[in-house]
mmCIF file with all atom_site columns, C-alpha atoms in Angstrom:
data_model
loop_
_atom_site.group_PDB
_atom_site.id
_atom_site.type_symbol
_atom_site.label_atom_id
_atom_site.label_alt_id
_atom_site.label_comp_id
_atom_site.label_asym_id
_atom_site.label_entity_id
_atom_site.label_seq_id
_atom_site.pdbx_PDB_ins_code
_atom_site.Cartn_x
_atom_site.Cartn_y
_atom_site.Cartn_z
_atom_site.occupancy
_atom_site.B_iso_or_equiv
_atom_site.pdbx_formal_charge
_atom_site.auth_seq_id
_atom_site.auth_comp_id
_atom_site.auth_asym_id
_atom_site.auth_atom_id
_atom_site.pdbx_PDB_model_num
ATOM 1   C CA . MET A 1 1   ? 0.000   0.000  0.000   1.00 67.00 ? 4   MET A CA 1
ATOM 2   C CA . ASN A 1 2   ? 2.924   2.356  0.701   1.00 78.00 ? 5   ASN A CA 1
ATOM 3   C CA . PHE A 1 3   ? 4.179   1.786  -2.828  1.00 83.00 ? 6   PHE A CA 1
ATOM 4   C CA . LEU A 1 4   ? 0.828   2.879  -4.294  1.00 77.00 ? 7   LEU A CA 1
ATOM 5   C CA . ILE A 1 5   ? 0.737   6.030  -2.178  1.00 79.00 ? 8   ILE A CA 1
ATOM 6   C CA . GLY A 1 6   ? 4.304   6.899  -3.173  1.00 87.00 ? 9   GLY A CA 1
ATOM 7   C CA . TYR A 1 7   ? 3.524   6.188  -6.825  1.00 87.00 ? 10  TYR A CA 1
ATOM 8   C CA . VAL A 1 8   ? 0.451   8.446  -6.825  1.00 84.00 ? 11  VAL A CA 1
ATOM 9   C CA . ILE A 1 9   ? 2.358   11.270 -5.120  1.00 88.00 ? 12  ILE A CA 1
ATOM 10  C CA . PHE A 1 10  ? 5.241   10.917 -7.591  1.00 93.00 ? 13  PHE A CA 1
ATOM 11  C CA . VAL A 1 11  ? 2.953   10.964 -10.650 1.00 92.00 ? 14  VAL A CA 1
ATOM 12  C CA . ASN A 1 12  ? 1.059   13.980 -9.292  1.00 90.00 ? 15  ASN A CA 1
ATOM 13  C CA . VAL A 1 13  ? 4.278   15.924 -8.776  1.00 93.00 ? 16  VAL A CA 1
ATOM 14  C CA . ILE A 1 14  ? 5.439   14.999 -12.298 1.00 93.00 ? 17  ILE A CA 1
ATOM 15  C CA . SER A 1 15  ? 2.032   16.067 -13.695 1.00 90.00 ? 18  SER A CA 1
ATOM 16  C CA . TYR A 1 16  ? 2.161   19.413 -11.944 1.00 90.00 ? 19  TYR A CA 1
ATOM 17  C CA . LEU A 1 17  ? 5.756   20.046 -13.034 1.00 91.00 ? 20  LEU A CA 1
ATOM 18  C CA . PHE A 1 18  ? 4.910   19.157 -16.640 1.00 88.00 ? 21  PHE A CA 1
ATOM 19  C CA . MET A 1 19  ? 1.977   21.576 -16.666 1.00 86.00 ? 22  MET A CA 1
ATOM 20  C CA . TRP A 1 20  ? 4.101   24.296 -15.072 1.00 87.00 ? 23  TRP A CA 1
ATOM 21  C CA . THR A 1 21  ? 6.997   23.886 -17.491 1.00 86.00 ? 24  THR A CA 1
ATOM 22  C CA . SER A 1 22  ? 4.778   23.654 -20.550 1.00 83.00 ? 25  SER A CA 1
ATOM 23  C CA . ILE A 1 23  ? 2.616   26.682 -19.695 1.00 79.00 ? 26  ILE A CA 1
ATOM 24  C CA . ARG A 1 24  ? 4.793   29.115 -17.745 1.00 80.00 ? 27  ARG A CA 1
ATOM 25  C CA . THR A 1 25  ? 8.243   28.470 -19.171 1.00 78.00 ? 28  THR A CA 1
ATOM 26  C CA . LYS A 1 26  ? 9.659   27.931 -22.648 1.00 76.00 ? 29  LYS A CA 1
ATOM 27  C CA . PHE A 1 27  ? 11.481  24.652 -21.871 1.00 77.00 ? 30  PHE A CA 1
ATOM 28  C CA . ILE A 1 28  ? 8.818   22.487 -23.521 1.00 75.00 ? 31  ILE A CA 1
ATOM 29  C CA . LYS A 1 29  ? 7.428   23.732 -26.817 1.00 80.00 ? 32  LYS A CA 1
ATOM 30  C CA . LEU A 1 30  ? 4.334   21.718 -27.708 1.00 81.00 ? 33  LEU A CA 1
ATOM 31  C CA . ASN A 1 31  ? 1.081   22.593 -29.367 1.00 84.00 ? 34  ASN A CA 1
ATOM 32  C CA . ASN A 1 32  ? -2.109  22.513 -27.309 1.00 80.00 ? 35  ASN A CA 1
ATOM 33  C CA . LYS A 1 33  ? -3.305  19.129 -28.617 1.00 84.00 ? 36  LYS A CA 1
ATOM 34  C CA . ALA A 1 34  ? -0.065  17.449 -27.588 1.00 85.00 ? 37  ALA A CA 1
ATOM 35  C CA . LYS A 1 35  ? -0.223  19.084 -24.134 1.00 84.00 ? 38  LYS A CA 1
ATOM 36  C CA . ASP A 1 36  ? -3.815  17.942 -23.706 1.00 84.00 ? 39  ASP A CA 1
ATOM 37  C CA . LEU A 1 37  ? -2.968  14.391 -24.736 1.00 87.00 ? 40  LEU A CA 1
ATOM 38  C CA . ILE A 1 38  ? -0.052  14.248 -22.306 1.00 87.00 ? 41  ILE A CA 1
ATOM 39  C CA . CYS A 1 39  ? -2.275  15.661 -19.543 1.00 85.00 ? 42  CYS A CA 1
ATOM 40  C CA . LEU A 1 40  ? -4.873  12.974 -20.279 1.00 86.00 ? 43  LEU A CA 1
ATOM 41  C CA . LEU A 1 41  ? -2.200  10.273 -20.162 1.00 90.00 ? 44  LEU A CA 1
ATOM 42  C CA . LEU A 1 42  ? -0.746  11.584 -16.893 1.00 89.00 ? 45  LEU A CA 1
ATOM 43  C CA . SER A 1 43  ? -4.170  11.734 -15.279 1.00 87.00 ? 46  SER A CA 1
ATOM 44  C CA . ALA A 1 44  ? -4.892  8.177  -16.443 1.00 88.00 ? 47  ALA A CA 1
ATOM 45  C CA . LEU A 1 45  ? -1.666  7.090  -14.744 1.00 89.00 ? 48  LEU A CA 1
ATOM 46  C CA . GLY A 1 46  ? -2.871  8.587  -11.457 1.00 86.00 ? 49  GLY A CA 1
ATOM 47  C CA . GLY A 1 47  ? -1.776  12.215 -11.663 1.00 87.00 ? 50  GLY A CA 1
ATOM 48  C CA . PHE A 1 48  ? -5.209  13.751 -11.962 1.00 85.00 ? 51  PHE A CA 1
ATOM 49  C CA . VAL A 1 49  ? -4.796  15.861 -8.822  1.00 86.00 ? 52  VAL A CA 1
ATOM 50  C CA . GLY A 1 50  ? -1.616  17.466 -10.153 1.00 88.00 ? 53  GLY A CA 1
ATOM 51  C CA . VAL A 1 51  ? -3.161  18.089 -13.563 1.00 87.00 ? 54  VAL A CA 1
ATOM 52  C CA . MET A 1 52  ? -6.342  19.634 -12.169 1.00 85.00 ? 55  MET A CA 1
ATOM 53  C CA . LEU A 1 53  ? -4.428  21.724 -9.627  1.00 87.00 ? 56  LEU A CA 1
ATOM 54  C CA . ALA A 1 54  ? -2.086  23.102 -12.298 1.00 86.00 ? 57  ALA A CA 1
ATOM 55  C CA . ARG A 1 55  ? -5.001  23.735 -14.652 1.00 84.00 ? 58  ARG A CA 1
ATOM 56  C CA . GLU A 1 56  ? -6.754  25.825 -12.029 1.00 84.00 ? 59  GLU A CA 1
ATOM 57  C CA . MET A 1 57  ? -3.606  27.683 -10.982 1.00 85.00 ? 60  MET A CA 1
ATOM 58  C CA . PHE A 1 58  ? -2.485  28.540 -14.517 1.00 83.00 ? 61  PHE A CA 1
ATOM 59  C CA . ASN A 1 59  ? -5.966  28.962 -16.110 1.00 81.00 ? 62  ASN A CA 1
ATOM 60  C CA . TYR A 1 60  ? -5.222  26.475 -18.856 1.00 79.00 ? 63  TYR A CA 1
ATOM 61  C CA . GLY A 1 61  ? -7.858  24.806 -21.029 1.00 74.00 ? 64  GLY A CA 1
ATOM 62  C CA . GLU A 1 62  ? -10.946 26.120 -19.288 1.00 71.00 ? 65  GLU A CA 1
ATOM 63  C CA . ASP A 1 63  ? -13.241 25.390 -22.227 1.00 73.00 ? 66  ASP A CA 1
ATOM 64  C CA . ASN A 1 64  ? -11.427 22.270 -23.361 1.00 78.00 ? 67  ASN A CA 1
ATOM 65  C CA . LYS A 1 65  ? -13.411 19.037 -23.798 1.00 79.00 ? 68  LYS A CA 1
ATOM 66  C CA . ILE A 1 66  ? -10.645 16.947 -22.224 1.00 78.00 ? 69  ILE A CA 1
ATOM 67  C CA . PHE A 1 67  ? -10.798 18.856 -18.946 1.00 79.00 ? 70  PHE A CA 1
ATOM 68  C CA . LYS A 1 68  ? -14.603 18.933 -18.853 1.00 80.00 ? 71  LYS A CA 1
ATOM 69  C CA . ARG A 1 69  ? -15.393 15.334 -19.819 1.00 83.00 ? 72  ARG A CA 1
ATOM 70  C CA . TRP A 1 70  ? -12.484 12.939 -19.893 1.00 84.00 ? 73  TRP A CA 1
ATOM 71  C CA . ILE A 1 71  ? -10.446 13.835 -16.830 1.00 83.00 ? 74  ILE A CA 1
ATOM 72  C CA . PRO A 1 72  ? -13.503 13.843 -14.487 1.00 85.00 ? 75  PRO A CA 1
ATOM 73  C CA . LEU A 1 73  ? -14.419 10.416 -15.918 1.00 88.00 ? 76  LEU A CA 1
ATOM 74  C CA . ILE A 1 74  ? -10.893 9.168  -15.208 1.00 86.00 ? 77  ILE A CA 1
ATOM 75  C CA . ILE A 1 75  ? -11.097 10.600 -11.683 1.00 86.00 ? 78  ILE A CA 1
ATOM 76  C CA . PHE A 1 76  ? -14.395 8.784  -11.065 1.00 90.00 ? 79  PHE A CA 1
ATOM 77  C CA . ILE A 1 77  ? -13.045 5.461  -12.340 1.00 89.00 ? 80  ILE A CA 1
ATOM 78  C CA . GLU A 1 78  ? -9.814  5.703  -10.332 1.00 84.00 ? 81  GLU A CA 1
ATOM 79  C CA . VAL A 1 79  ? -11.621 6.673  -7.120  1.00 85.00 ? 82  VAL A CA 1
ATOM 80  C CA . ALA A 1 80  ? -14.001 3.729  -7.610  1.00 87.00 ? 83  ALA A CA 1
ATOM 81  C CA . ILE A 1 81  ? -11.021 1.397  -8.034  1.00 84.00 ? 84  ILE A CA 1
ATOM 82  C CA . ILE A 1 82  ? -9.362  2.794  -4.889  1.00 80.00 ? 85  ILE A CA 1
ATOM 83  C CA . VAL A 1 83  ? -12.562 2.391  -2.846  1.00 82.00 ? 86  VAL A CA 1
ATOM 84  C CA . TYR A 1 84  ? -12.920 -1.172 -4.124  1.00 84.00 ? 87  TYR A CA 1
ATOM 85  C CA . MET A 1 85  ? -9.315  -2.012 -3.208  1.00 80.00 ? 88  MET A CA 1
ATOM 86  C CA . VAL A 1 86  ? -9.661  -0.537 0.288   1.00 78.00 ? 89  VAL A CA 1
ATOM 87  C CA . CYS A 1 87  ? -12.944 -2.356 0.905   1.00 80.00 ? 90  CYS A CA 1
ATOM 88  C CA . LYS A 1 88  ? -11.480 -5.604 -0.398  1.00 79.00 ? 91  LYS A CA 1
ATOM 89  C CA . LYS A 1 89  ? -8.386  -5.228 1.795   1.00 76.00 ? 92  LYS A CA 1
ATOM 90  C CA . ASN A 1 90  ? -10.400 -4.462 4.927   1.00 78.00 ? 93  ASN A CA 1
ATOM 91  C CA . ASP A 1 91  ? -13.059 -7.079 4.067   1.00 76.00 ? 94  ASP A CA 1
ATOM 92  C CA . ILE A 1 92  ? -15.907 -4.558 4.064   1.00 71.00 ? 95  ILE A CA 1
ATOM 93  C CA . GLN A 1 93  ? -19.093 -5.750 2.422   1.00 71.00 ? 96  GLN A CA 1
ATOM 94  C CA . PHE A 1 94  ? -22.067 -3.657 1.430   1.00 66.00 ? 97  PHE A CA 1
ATOM 95  C CA . ASP A 1 95  ? -25.576 -5.085 1.427   1.00 65.00 ? 98  ASP A CA 1
ATOM 96  C CA . PHE A 1 96  ? -27.695 -2.870 -0.786  1.00 65.00 ? 99  PHE A CA 1
ATOM 97  C CA . ARG A 1 97  ? -30.775 -5.113 -0.637  1.00 69.00 ? 100 ARG A CA 1
ATOM 98  C CA . ASN A 1 98  ? -31.597 -4.215 2.973   1.00 67.00 ? 101 ASN A CA 1
ATOM 99  C CA . MET A 1 99  ? -31.039 -0.468 2.673   1.00 61.00 ? 102 MET A CA 1
ATOM 100 C CA . ARG A 1 100 ? -34.193 1.635  2.951   1.00 59.00 ? 103 ARG A CA 1
#
């Protein structure tokens, strides 16, 4: 579990640094489609917090379809997987038939 936490933190830091260097500095010269594709890939790898934080801080891609549709979908899927893994590890079972 410590490996997963370290991995997610590492990918989020890399995502934030990529967004910062590609928007605020001239070290990485890419067009907007390439930046958006890399952001989508980084968020799929677990760096969605870094991507969304950098997007808000640098006002990048506010009307972009990737940031409005695809990244929130990736966030939902990854959070569902994390909740499933935690429940499976702690042997938590939900009984939805008896809920009223």
